[in-house]
Short mmCIF file of C-alpha atoms in Angstrom, two decimals:
data_model
loop_
_atom_site.label_atom_id
_atom_site.label_comp_id
_atom_site.label_asym_id
_atom_site.label_seq_id
_atom_site.Cartn_x
_atom_site.Cartn_y
_atom_site.Cartn_z
CA UNK A 1 36.91 -8.00 0.90
CA UNK A 2 33.97 -7.93 -1.72
CA UNK A 3 34.95 -6.72 -5.16
CA UNK A 4 33.22 -3.24 -6.41
CA UNK A 5 31.16 -3.17 -9.73
CA UNK A 6 30.91 -0.40 -11.98
CA UNK A 7 27.05 -0.80 -13.56
CA UNK A 8 27.38 0.26 -16.96
CA UNK A 9 25.08 2.48 -18.93
CA UNK A 10 26.42 5.46 -17.76
CA UNK A 11 24.08 8.61 -19.02
CA UNK A 12 25.68 10.90 -21.78
CA UNK A 13 26.09 13.89 -19.65
CA UNK A 14 26.05 16.24 -22.38
CA UNK A 15 22.72 15.35 -23.41
CA UNK A 16 21.49 14.75 -20.18
CA UNK A 17 22.63 18.60 -19.57
CA UNK A 18 20.67 19.50 -22.93
CA UNK A 19 17.46 17.89 -20.92
CA UNK A 20 17.70 19.27 -18.02
CA UNK A 21 18.05 22.93 -20.03
CA UNK A 22 14.73 21.68 -21.65
CA UNK A 23 12.89 21.06 -19.07
CA UNK A 24 13.84 24.14 -16.98
CA UNK A 25 12.82 26.37 -20.15
CA UNK A 26 9.20 24.44 -20.58
CA UNK A 27 8.95 25.04 -16.91
CA UNK A 28 8.49 21.70 -15.57
CA UNK A 29 8.43 22.43 -11.81
CA UNK A 30 5.99 20.94 -9.29
CA UNK A 31 4.87 25.37 -9.00
CA UNK A 32 4.12 25.70 -12.78
CA UNK A 33 2.02 22.37 -12.84
CA UNK A 34 0.31 23.21 -9.36
CA UNK A 35 -1.25 25.99 -11.11
CA UNK A 36 -2.25 24.25 -14.00
CA UNK A 37 -4.48 21.86 -11.90
CA UNK A 38 -5.58 25.14 -9.80
CA UNK A 39 -7.11 26.26 -12.86
CA UNK A 40 -8.22 23.35 -13.66
CA UNK A 41 -10.51 22.85 -10.13
CA UNK A 42 -11.73 26.20 -10.68
CA UNK A 43 -13.13 25.36 -14.20
CA UNK A 44 -14.20 21.59 -13.33
CA UNK A 45 -15.20 21.99 -9.09
CA UNK A 46 -12.52 18.69 -9.20
CA UNK A 47 -8.77 18.96 -8.04
CA UNK A 48 -6.77 17.30 -10.64
CA UNK A 49 -3.97 16.88 -7.97
CA UNK A 50 -6.21 15.56 -5.60
CA UNK A 51 -7.55 13.02 -7.93
CA UNK A 52 -3.76 12.06 -9.16
CA UNK A 53 -3.21 10.99 -5.61
CA UNK A 54 -6.44 9.44 -5.37
CA UNK A 55 -4.75 7.01 -8.38
CA UNK A 56 -7.32 9.16 -11.56
CA UNK A 57 -5.61 10.59 -13.90
CA UNK A 58 -8.85 12.00 -15.80
CA UNK A 59 -9.65 15.79 -14.52
CA UNK A 60 -5.66 15.83 -14.92
CA UNK A 61 -6.43 15.22 -18.54
CA UNK A 62 -9.43 18.03 -18.70
CA UNK A 63 -7.36 20.50 -17.12
CA UNK A 64 -4.19 20.22 -19.91
CA UNK A 65 -6.92 20.05 -22.60
CA UNK A 66 -7.48 24.02 -22.61
CA UNK A 67 -3.97 25.57 -21.99
CA UNK A 68 -2.42 28.82 -23.36
CA UNK A 69 -0.36 28.08 -26.48
CA UNK A 70 2.75 28.97 -24.68
CA UNK A 71 2.39 26.08 -22.12
CA UNK A 72 2.23 23.17 -24.52
CA UNK A 73 5.82 22.43 -23.93
CA UNK A 74 4.88 21.95 -20.18
CA UNK A 75 1.29 20.31 -21.07
CA UNK A 76 3.09 17.37 -23.57
CA UNK A 77 5.70 16.86 -20.71
CA UNK A 78 3.34 16.37 -17.96
CA UNK A 79 0.93 14.50 -20.13
CA UNK A 80 3.95 12.02 -21.00
CA UNK A 81 6.10 11.87 -18.14
CA UNK A 82 3.99 12.47 -15.49
CA UNK A 83 0.57 11.31 -16.56
CA UNK A 84 2.19 8.22 -18.77
CA UNK A 85 0.08 8.87 -21.41
CA UNK A 86 1.74 9.01 -25.22
CA UNK A 87 2.18 12.20 -26.80
CA UNK A 88 2.81 13.27 -30.69
CA UNK A 89 6.14 13.05 -31.58
CA UNK A 90 6.28 16.86 -32.70
CA UNK A 91 4.66 17.93 -30.21
CA UNK A 92 7.61 16.12 -27.64
CA UNK A 93 10.51 17.46 -30.31
CA UNK A 94 8.82 20.69 -29.55
CA UNK A 95 8.90 20.42 -25.96
CA UNK A 96 12.61 18.72 -25.85
CA UNK A 97 14.60 20.89 -28.51
CA UNK A 98 18.21 20.52 -27.37
CA UNK A 99 17.48 16.95 -26.24
CA UNK A 100 15.69 15.99 -29.38
CA UNK A 101 13.54 12.77 -29.52
CA UNK A 102 16.36 10.84 -30.55
CA UNK A 103 18.05 10.61 -27.48
CA UNK A 104 14.86 10.51 -25.39
CA UNK A 105 14.15 7.30 -27.34
CA UNK A 106 18.04 6.12 -26.78
CA UNK A 107 17.68 7.13 -23.47
CA UNK A 108 15.12 5.35 -22.85
CA UNK A 109 12.46 7.87 -21.92
CA UNK A 110 10.27 7.14 -24.91
CA UNK A 111 9.23 4.55 -27.30
CA UNK A 112 8.77 6.08 -30.90
CA UNK A 113 5.78 4.42 -32.75
CA UNK A 114 5.38 6.17 -35.54
CA UNK A 115 4.26 9.95 -35.11
CA UNK A 116 3.61 9.33 -31.44
CA UNK A 117 5.71 8.90 -28.67
CA UNK A 118 5.14 6.63 -26.09
CA UNK A 119 6.86 6.95 -22.53
CA UNK A 120 8.52 4.71 -20.58
CA UNK A 121 9.76 6.42 -17.97
CA UNK A 122 8.34 8.19 -15.15
CA UNK A 123 10.07 12.02 -14.76
CA UNK A 124 8.72 14.29 -12.82
CA UNK A 125 9.38 17.58 -10.51
CA UNK A 126 10.24 17.32 -6.91
CA UNK A 127 10.32 20.28 -4.67
CA UNK A 128 11.95 19.96 -0.89
CA UNK A 129 13.44 22.17 2.24
CA UNK A 130 15.57 21.41 4.94
CA UNK A 131 17.98 23.50 6.85
CA UNK A 132 20.35 24.18 3.54
CA UNK A 133 17.33 25.81 2.06
CA UNK A 134 14.59 25.48 -0.78
CA UNK A 135 15.91 23.08 -3.45
CA UNK A 136 13.56 21.80 -6.74
CA UNK A 137 14.83 18.38 -8.46
CA UNK A 138 13.67 16.28 -11.27
CA UNK A 139 13.55 12.42 -10.22
CA UNK A 140 13.37 9.73 -13.45
CA UNK A 141 12.32 6.11 -12.11
CA UNK A 142 9.77 3.39 -13.83
CA UNK A 143 6.48 4.16 -14.44
CA UNK A 144 3.84 3.59 -12.08
CA UNK A 145 0.51 1.31 -12.31
CA UNK A 146 -1.41 4.58 -13.59
CA UNK A 147 0.61 4.83 -16.41
CA UNK A 148 0.95 0.93 -17.20
CA UNK A 149 -2.28 0.09 -16.19
CA UNK A 150 -1.55 -3.59 -14.18
CA UNK A 151 0.22 -5.25 -12.13
CA UNK A 152 4.73 -3.91 -12.02
CA UNK A 153 7.04 -5.51 -13.72
CA UNK A 154 9.53 -7.11 -10.17
CA UNK A 155 12.74 -5.15 -11.54
CA UNK A 156 10.49 -1.86 -11.15
CA UNK A 157 12.73 0.91 -9.74
CA UNK A 158 10.31 3.52 -7.29
CA UNK A 159 10.57 6.99 -7.69
CA UNK A 160 9.73 9.35 -4.86
CA UNK A 161 7.50 7.24 -2.99
CA UNK A 162 5.70 8.16 0.65
CA UNK A 163 8.40 6.14 2.69
CA UNK A 164 11.38 8.38 0.75
CA UNK A 165 9.94 11.39 1.57
CA UNK A 166 9.49 10.37 5.00
CA UNK A 167 12.45 9.65 5.67
CA UNK A 168 14.37 12.07 3.53
CA UNK A 169 12.21 14.24 5.65
CA UNK A 170 13.95 12.28 8.99
CA UNK A 171 17.72 12.82 8.10
CA UNK A 172 19.32 14.78 10.20
CA UNK A 173 20.93 17.90 8.50
CA UNK A 174 24.82 18.44 10.43
CA UNK A 175 27.52 18.37 8.11
CA UNK A 176 29.31 15.49 7.81
CA UNK A 177 32.58 13.70 5.54
CA UNK A 178 30.99 10.59 4.59
CA UNK A 179 27.59 8.95 3.93
CA UNK A 180 26.54 5.80 2.60
CA UNK A 181 22.94 5.38 1.10
CA UNK A 182 22.15 1.62 1.52
CA UNK A 183 19.90 0.29 -1.34
CA UNK A 184 19.97 3.65 -3.26
CA UNK A 185 16.93 3.06 -5.57
CA UNK A 186 16.75 5.92 -7.80
CA UNK A 187 19.51 7.58 -5.39
CA UNK A 188 16.48 10.07 -3.72
CA UNK A 189 18.29 9.87 -0.56
CA UNK A 190 21.83 9.91 -1.68
CA UNK A 191 21.08 13.02 -3.50
CA UNK A 192 19.56 14.41 -0.06
CA UNK A 193 22.52 13.23 1.68
CA UNK A 194 24.85 15.50 -0.79
CA UNK A 195 23.67 18.23 0.78
CA UNK A 196 25.32 18.00 4.22
CA UNK A 197 27.64 15.47 3.05
CA UNK A 198 31.38 15.74 1.86
CA UNK A 199 31.72 12.32 -0.06
CA UNK A 200 28.54 10.30 -0.84
CA UNK A 201 28.76 6.33 -1.73
CA UNK A 202 24.93 4.75 -2.77
CA UNK A 203 25.04 1.03 -3.25
CA UNK A 204 22.18 -1.17 -4.82
CA UNK A 205 21.49 -4.21 -5.58
CA UNK A 206 19.85 -3.49 -8.39
CA UNK A 207 22.32 -2.15 -11.37
CA UNK A 208 19.15 -0.94 -13.17
CA UNK A 209 18.05 0.97 -10.44
CA UNK A 210 22.06 2.60 -10.14
CA UNK A 211 21.08 3.33 -13.95
CA UNK A 212 18.43 5.60 -12.57
CA UNK A 213 20.21 7.02 -9.50
CA UNK A 214 23.19 8.19 -11.91
CA UNK A 215 20.79 9.54 -14.30
CA UNK A 216 18.85 11.92 -11.25
CA UNK A 217 22.45 12.40 -9.94
CA UNK A 218 23.47 14.28 -13.42
CA UNK A 219 20.25 15.43 -14.21
CA UNK A 220 20.02 17.40 -11.83
CA UNK A 221 24.02 18.29 -11.47
CA UNK A 222 25.02 16.79 -8.47
CA UNK A 223 28.82 15.82 -8.04
CA UNK A 224 30.38 13.96 -5.64
CA UNK A 225 27.74 10.46 -5.42
CA UNK A 226 30.00 7.38 -6.06
CA UNK A 227 27.90 4.54 -7.22
CA UNK A 228 28.72 0.63 -6.19
CA UNK A 229 26.84 -2.71 -7.47
CA UNK A 230 26.01 -4.62 -3.95
CA UNK A 231 23.98 -6.19 -1.73
CA UNK A 232 24.18 -4.71 1.99
CA UNK A 233 26.80 -3.47 3.61
CA UNK A 234 29.30 -5.35 0.63
CA UNK A 235 30.22 -2.22 -1.57
CA UNK A 236 31.28 -0.66 1.29
CA UNK A 237 34.17 -3.93 1.99
CA UNK A 238 36.31 -2.64 4.94
CA UNK A 239 35.37 1.24 5.22
CA UNK A 240 33.74 3.31 7.93
CA UNK A 241 31.37 5.90 6.79
CA UNK A 242 29.87 9.02 9.58
CA UNK A 243 26.56 8.62 8.47
CA UNK A 244 24.29 5.74 6.90
CA UNK A 245 20.94 6.17 5.42
CA UNK A 246 18.93 3.44 3.98
CA UNK A 247 15.27 3.06 2.76
CA UNK A 248 15.64 -0.69 2.50
CA UNK A 249 13.39 -3.48 0.96
CA UNK A 250 11.84 -4.13 4.30
CA UNK A 251 8.78 -5.45 2.95
CA UNK A 252 7.52 -8.62 4.60
CA UNK A 253 6.91 -10.67 1.50
CA UNK A 254 6.11 -14.29 1.77
CA UNK A 255 8.67 -16.88 0.35
CA UNK A 256 6.33 -18.37 -1.95
CA UNK A 257 5.93 -19.57 -5.93
CA UNK A 258 3.68 -17.11 -7.27
CA UNK A 259 4.38 -14.05 -5.22
CA UNK A 260 6.35 -11.38 -6.90
CA UNK A 261 9.64 -10.06 -5.31
CA UNK A 262 9.72 -6.69 -6.01
CA UNK A 263 13.59 -5.36 -6.44
CA UNK A 264 12.12 -2.14 -4.54
CA UNK A 265 10.79 -3.63 -1.65
CA UNK A 266 11.48 -7.17 -0.90
CA UNK A 267 14.79 -8.28 0.34
CA UNK A 268 15.17 -11.48 -0.65
CA UNK A 269 15.20 -12.47 3.34
CA UNK A 270 12.10 -14.21 5.23
CA UNK A 271 9.91 -11.90 7.63
CA UNK A 272 12.10 -8.76 8.96
CA UNK A 273 15.40 -10.21 8.71
CA UNK A 274 16.41 -7.42 6.61
CA UNK A 275 15.75 -5.15 8.75
CA UNK A 276 17.91 -7.07 11.30
CA UNK A 277 20.72 -7.09 8.95
CA UNK A 278 20.90 -3.61 8.42
CA UNK A 279 20.75 -2.47 11.50
CA UNK A 280 23.50 -5.45 13.31
CA UNK A 281 25.77 -4.73 9.91
CA UNK A 282 25.44 -1.12 10.88
CA UNK A 283 27.66 -1.58 13.64
CA UNK A 284 30.78 -2.61 11.69
CA UNK A 285 30.61 0.09 9.07
CA UNK A 286 30.01 3.28 11.05
CA UNK A 287 32.88 5.83 12.20
CA UNK A 288 32.61 6.42 16.25
CA UNK A 289 29.90 8.92 16.53
CA UNK A 290 28.68 7.58 13.63
CA UNK A 291 24.60 7.61 12.98
CA UNK A 292 23.04 5.61 11.07
CA UNK A 293 19.25 6.22 9.93
CA UNK A 294 16.44 4.07 8.33
CA UNK A 295 12.47 2.98 7.97
CA UNK A 296 11.50 -0.72 8.67
CA UNK A 297 9.03 -3.00 9.39
CA UNK A 298 8.97 -5.19 12.28
CA UNK A 299 6.88 -8.17 13.63
CA UNK A 300 5.09 -9.24 16.47
CA UNK A 301 5.98 -12.91 17.01
CA UNK A 302 3.79 -15.13 18.70
CA UNK A 303 5.07 -18.86 20.49
CA UNK A 304 2.33 -20.20 22.80
CA UNK A 305 1.42 -17.86 25.34
CA UNK A 306 4.43 -15.55 24.96
CA UNK A 307 4.53 -12.72 22.60
CA UNK A 308 7.76 -11.56 21.13
CA UNK A 309 7.35 -7.67 20.89
CA UNK A 310 8.29 -6.16 17.28
CA UNK A 311 9.78 -2.91 19.61
CA UNK A 312 11.93 -4.82 21.36
CA UNK A 313 13.42 -7.01 19.32
CA UNK A 314 14.42 -3.67 17.17
CA UNK A 315 16.47 -3.01 20.56
CA UNK A 316 17.75 -5.90 21.15
CA UNK A 317 19.27 -5.90 17.66
CA UNK A 318 21.15 -2.56 18.08
CA UNK A 319 22.17 -3.62 21.67
CA UNK A 320 23.68 -6.96 20.94
CA UNK A 321 25.63 -5.16 17.92
CA UNK A 322 27.03 -2.39 20.83
CA UNK A 323 25.25 0.72 19.20
CA UNK A 324 23.12 3.29 20.53
CA UNK A 325 19.25 3.39 19.20
CA UNK A 326 16.28 5.45 19.13
CA UNK A 327 13.07 3.46 17.58
CA UNK A 328 9.85 5.37 17.27
CA UNK A 329 7.22 3.05 16.38
CA UNK A 330 4.74 5.29 14.23
CA UNK A 331 2.12 2.36 12.92
CA UNK A 332 1.31 -1.60 13.59
CA UNK A 333 -1.19 -3.07 11.15
CA UNK A 334 -2.39 -7.01 11.45
CA UNK A 335 -1.56 -9.35 8.66
CA UNK A 336 -4.38 -9.01 6.69
CA UNK A 337 -4.23 -4.87 6.88
CA UNK A 338 -0.60 -5.43 6.17
CA UNK A 339 -1.50 -7.81 2.80
CA UNK A 340 -3.79 -5.77 1.51
CA UNK A 341 -1.17 -2.15 2.18
CA UNK A 342 1.60 -4.48 -0.17
CA UNK A 343 -0.30 -6.32 -2.65
CA UNK A 344 -1.99 -2.94 -3.68
CA UNK A 345 1.29 -0.54 -3.58
CA UNK A 346 2.23 -3.68 -6.53
CA UNK A 347 -0.54 -2.62 -8.79
CA UNK A 348 -2.65 -5.97 -8.28
CA UNK A 349 -6.27 -4.55 -7.49
CA UNK A 350 -8.75 -5.68 -4.99
CA UNK A 351 -11.63 -8.04 -6.26
CA UNK A 352 -9.43 -10.12 -8.99
CA UNK A 353 -8.39 -13.66 -8.54
CA UNK A 354 -4.66 -12.72 -8.61
CA UNK A 355 -5.28 -10.51 -5.21
CA UNK A 356 -7.35 -12.98 -3.50
CA UNK A 357 -4.25 -15.25 -4.41
CA UNK A 358 -1.84 -13.11 -3.22
CA UNK A 359 -3.85 -12.32 0.30
CA UNK A 360 -4.20 -16.17 1.10
CA UNK A 361 -0.33 -16.52 1.06
CA UNK A 362 0.37 -13.86 2.35
CA UNK A 363 -1.89 -14.78 5.81
CA UNK A 364 -0.54 -18.07 5.37
CA UNK A 365 2.66 -17.51 5.69
CA UNK A 366 2.20 -15.09 9.10
CA UNK A 367 0.17 -17.37 10.25
CA UNK A 368 2.74 -20.28 9.84
CA UNK A 369 5.86 -18.35 11.31
CA UNK A 370 3.16 -17.00 14.70
CA UNK A 371 2.92 -13.38 13.43
CA UNK A 372 0.56 -11.56 15.06
CA UNK A 373 1.20 -8.11 13.76
CA UNK A 374 3.79 -5.96 12.30
CA UNK A 375 4.82 -2.58 12.87
CA UNK A 376 6.44 0.07 11.01
CA UNK A 377 8.51 2.89 11.88
CA UNK A 378 12.05 4.91 12.25
CA UNK A 379 15.33 3.90 13.62
CA UNK A 380 18.40 5.69 14.53
CA UNK A 381 21.75 4.19 15.51
CA UNK A 382 24.37 5.54 16.99
CA UNK A 383 27.87 3.86 17.59
CA UNK A 384 29.72 5.31 20.64
CA UNK A 385 32.90 6.84 21.13
CA UNK A 386 35.65 4.20 22.40
CA UNK A 387 35.11 4.73 26.32
CA UNK A 388 31.94 6.22 25.75
CA UNK A 389 29.33 4.50 28.18
CA UNK A 390 26.01 4.45 25.99
CA UNK A 391 23.54 7.20 26.88
CA UNK A 392 20.50 6.51 24.12
CA UNK A 393 18.37 4.25 24.31
CA UNK A 394 14.52 4.93 23.56
CA UNK A 395 12.16 2.35 22.08
CA UNK A 396 8.62 3.79 21.78
CA UNK A 397 5.21 3.72 20.20
CA UNK A 398 4.26 6.93 18.63
CA UNK A 399 0.92 6.03 16.19
CA UNK A 400 -0.41 9.52 16.59
CA UNK A 401 -0.41 12.44 13.84
CA UNK A 402 3.13 14.37 13.67
CA UNK A 403 2.79 18.13 14.91
CA UNK A 404 3.88 21.18 12.76
CA UNK A 405 7.22 22.98 13.91
CA UNK A 406 9.41 24.96 12.09
CA UNK A 407 12.23 22.38 10.69
CA UNK A 408 9.78 19.78 10.39
CA UNK A 409 10.57 16.17 12.09
CA UNK A 410 13.96 16.52 11.31
CA UNK A 411 14.85 19.87 13.53
CA UNK A 412 13.04 17.66 16.33
CA UNK A 413 15.04 15.00 16.25
CA UNK A 414 17.94 16.75 16.21
CA UNK A 415 17.04 18.88 19.14
CA UNK A 416 15.82 15.92 21.01
CA UNK A 417 19.01 13.86 19.96
CA UNK A 418 21.17 16.16 21.60
CA UNK A 419 19.02 17.01 24.70
CA UNK A 420 18.67 13.21 25.32
CA UNK A 421 22.37 12.99 25.30
CA UNK A 422 22.16 15.93 27.93
CA UNK A 423 19.89 13.94 30.84
CA UNK A 424 21.32 10.88 30.08
CA UNK A 425 24.77 12.35 30.99
CA UNK A 426 23.67 13.30 34.45
CA UNK A 427 23.31 11.87 37.95
CA UNK A 428 20.66 13.00 39.92
CA UNK A 429 22.44 15.05 41.80
CA UNK A 430 23.05 16.99 38.57
CA UNK A 431 19.70 16.70 37.47
CA UNK A 432 18.58 18.73 40.29
CA UNK A 433 20.72 21.62 38.94
CA UNK A 434 19.28 21.68 35.89
CA UNK A 435 17.33 25.01 34.88
CA UNK A 436 14.26 23.94 32.67
CA UNK A 437 12.00 25.76 31.11
CA UNK A 438 8.46 24.60 28.88
CA UNK A 439 9.08 24.45 25.19
CA UNK A 440 6.85 27.19 23.30
CA UNK A 441 4.60 24.27 21.39
CA UNK A 442 3.39 22.68 24.68
CA UNK A 443 -0.28 23.17 25.92
CA UNK A 444 -1.91 21.85 29.15
CA UNK A 445 -5.68 19.77 28.57
CA UNK A 446 -7.83 19.49 32.30
CA UNK A 447 -10.62 17.30 32.35
CA UNK A 448 -12.98 17.31 35.10
CA UNK A 449 -16.30 15.09 36.32
CA UNK A 450 -18.89 17.66 36.28
CA UNK A 451 -19.24 19.51 39.89
CA UNK A 452 -15.85 18.29 40.59
CA UNK A 453 -13.14 20.87 41.75
CA UNK A 454 -10.01 19.29 40.74
CA UNK A 455 -9.19 17.64 37.67
CA UNK A 456 -9.03 13.89 37.10
CA UNK A 457 -7.04 13.84 34.33
CA UNK A 458 -4.36 16.48 33.18
CA UNK A 459 -2.61 16.20 29.53
CA UNK A 460 0.32 17.75 28.30
CA UNK A 461 0.14 18.07 24.42
CA UNK A 462 2.88 18.22 21.86
CA UNK A 463 2.22 20.93 19.09
CA UNK A 464 5.14 19.94 17.50
CA UNK A 465 7.63 17.01 16.69
CA UNK A 466 6.16 13.52 17.18
CA UNK A 467 2.98 15.21 18.81
CA UNK A 468 3.62 13.83 22.35
CA UNK A 469 0.68 13.34 24.71
CA UNK A 470 1.86 12.84 28.45
CA UNK A 471 -0.74 11.80 30.92
CA UNK A 472 0.43 14.14 33.64
CA UNK A 473 -0.32 13.49 36.86
CA UNK A 474 -0.96 16.78 39.45
CA UNK A 475 3.01 17.12 40.57
CA UNK A 476 4.38 16.62 36.91
CA UNK A 477 1.52 19.44 35.79
CA UNK A 478 2.77 21.83 38.78
CA UNK A 479 6.43 21.43 37.85
CA UNK A 480 5.78 21.91 34.22
CA UNK A 481 3.86 24.76 34.82
CA UNK A 482 5.91 26.09 36.92
CA UNK A 483 9.32 25.57 34.31
CA UNK A 484 10.49 29.10 33.33
CA UNK A 485 13.94 28.51 33.72
CA UNK A 486 14.50 30.14 36.75
CA UNK A 487 15.14 28.16 39.68
CA UNK A 488 16.92 24.61 39.66
CA UNK A 489 14.59 21.44 39.24
CA UNK A 490 15.70 20.86 42.65
CA UNK A 491 14.13 23.32 44.14
CA UNK A 492 11.00 23.51 42.80
CA UNK A 493 10.17 19.68 43.29
CA UNK A 494 10.90 20.43 47.08
CA UNK A 495 8.86 23.10 46.61
CA UNK A 496 5.98 21.32 45.04
CA UNK A 497 6.06 18.43 48.12
CA UNK A 498 5.87 21.03 50.28
CA UNK A 499 2.74 22.53 48.51
CA UNK A 500 1.23 19.28 48.32
CA UNK A 501 2.12 18.30 52.05
CA UNK A 502 3.89 14.85 50.22
CA UNK A 503 7.54 13.47 51.11
CA UNK A 504 10.21 15.69 48.84
CA UNK A 505 12.26 11.97 48.22
CA UNK A 506 9.20 9.96 47.39
CA UNK A 507 8.31 13.27 44.87
CA UNK A 508 11.29 13.35 43.05
CA UNK A 509 11.42 9.42 42.65
CA UNK A 510 8.58 10.34 41.08
CA UNK A 511 8.91 13.25 39.17
CA UNK A 512 12.65 12.60 37.71
CA UNK A 513 12.57 9.68 35.10
CA UNK A 514 9.42 11.92 33.72
CA UNK A 515 11.50 14.76 33.72
CA UNK A 516 14.28 12.89 31.67
CA UNK A 517 11.33 11.96 29.05
CA UNK A 518 9.77 15.42 29.06
CA UNK A 519 13.35 16.69 28.40
CA UNK A 520 14.46 13.74 25.50
CA UNK A 521 11.17 14.63 23.99
CA UNK A 522 11.69 18.59 23.21
CA UNK A 523 8.41 19.13 26.00
CA UNK A 524 11.24 20.43 28.97
CA UNK A 525 13.98 22.43 27.37
CA UNK A 526 17.13 22.73 28.99
CA UNK A 527 18.32 26.40 30.01
CA UNK A 528 22.10 26.32 28.85
CA UNK A 529 24.18 29.53 30.27
#
């Protein structure tokens, strides 16, 4: 069993509590900052928040130039910790009267340079909503490219990014005993897991990241998270947990001199091996019926005329480990697109010699290993209980935009998982007896050639969830249209076969698999008495 090492430099609890109090008094919240941006937009016709998301802070600085006297502490905090601009020490002292400049410097928030406080940390409010309700935290991390003005250091600790928000929006909210956040970084997923878990274990290979995670947990008064230093599943030893969540360092990085290996995104392995390790390793650390959710990249590799399908490779990793799986590929990029995305993410700008050198290294690595493209998506794994036959085995490409529905994608996953379990356990006779109703967000779209009475294409569109679009034939469209929860599925199929003057058995063989998919995808819902 590996040694569990607790990282040092634990935050001073009383000082951090004072910081939280000061931030609250100053109104350092998402809503208050958005109000500043809205006033700035009204005055300049440029929305500062939108400009920030594009990587430009001038409109935001202009919006802060003429704030009301009572908003000056808020404006100082925004300039310093969100925009990464040095501020007058006296102004920061006024904005943090309880915490104080000495604690700000001692805890690494700023560096004092004469009468100026230079930010050394990104600290920003983060608002969210889940089944437990609305919440708002402050999240500390390293300053980003906007503040540093150059490439990021390799030991950089990322704050709340697009991937972390994606994963937190996917997490199933069902209550659980123990959750494990593998590769916690600044601690955001562990904090989200604490809202539905009695106990949370958070690990990272970076002691620096764990120090940020500890700070964030204390800053937001979140108890019950155990922080452990170590790689992959080593910090768990022989323990099994009910939930695993992970935004692992999945970015595929060339193992070549001169290519930065960023702690927050590079797992130190070749290709997509880090994702494979997380998937396969989950089997030894999940309790029965335990669930793991993670993000990842997977490679499509060509060997002569043969292409190893990336989505199928992930499914094979899970199957080999004895796990059920649901893998959703959301995007697929060619090698150049992928390289450009992640080189820019590290703060190296296009058009520079550094960018071109890194671009070349990435393309050479992909070419040497026969990588044709890279997929990105979501992975849900489950360890079957002893004696229960696996029922969940889904790998699908859903590259379109997500739908909009109450509860978001997490609620959709929860409902779809239950529906998939239901239809996966039914034989054909039991399926025939099932009564179904069309989900309220499903619409039908028909396309006709001019002058033709019969449609050439019938599409079923899902408004929520993954925004699925199903090309339905006449029989399936008729079945969906008549699914009002009154009659069993078998009776409906027989009636439709008679109307279409086709063989009942043949129509059932055609429609039964499609019905299972529509139920599992949330477009048809079982009626439960």
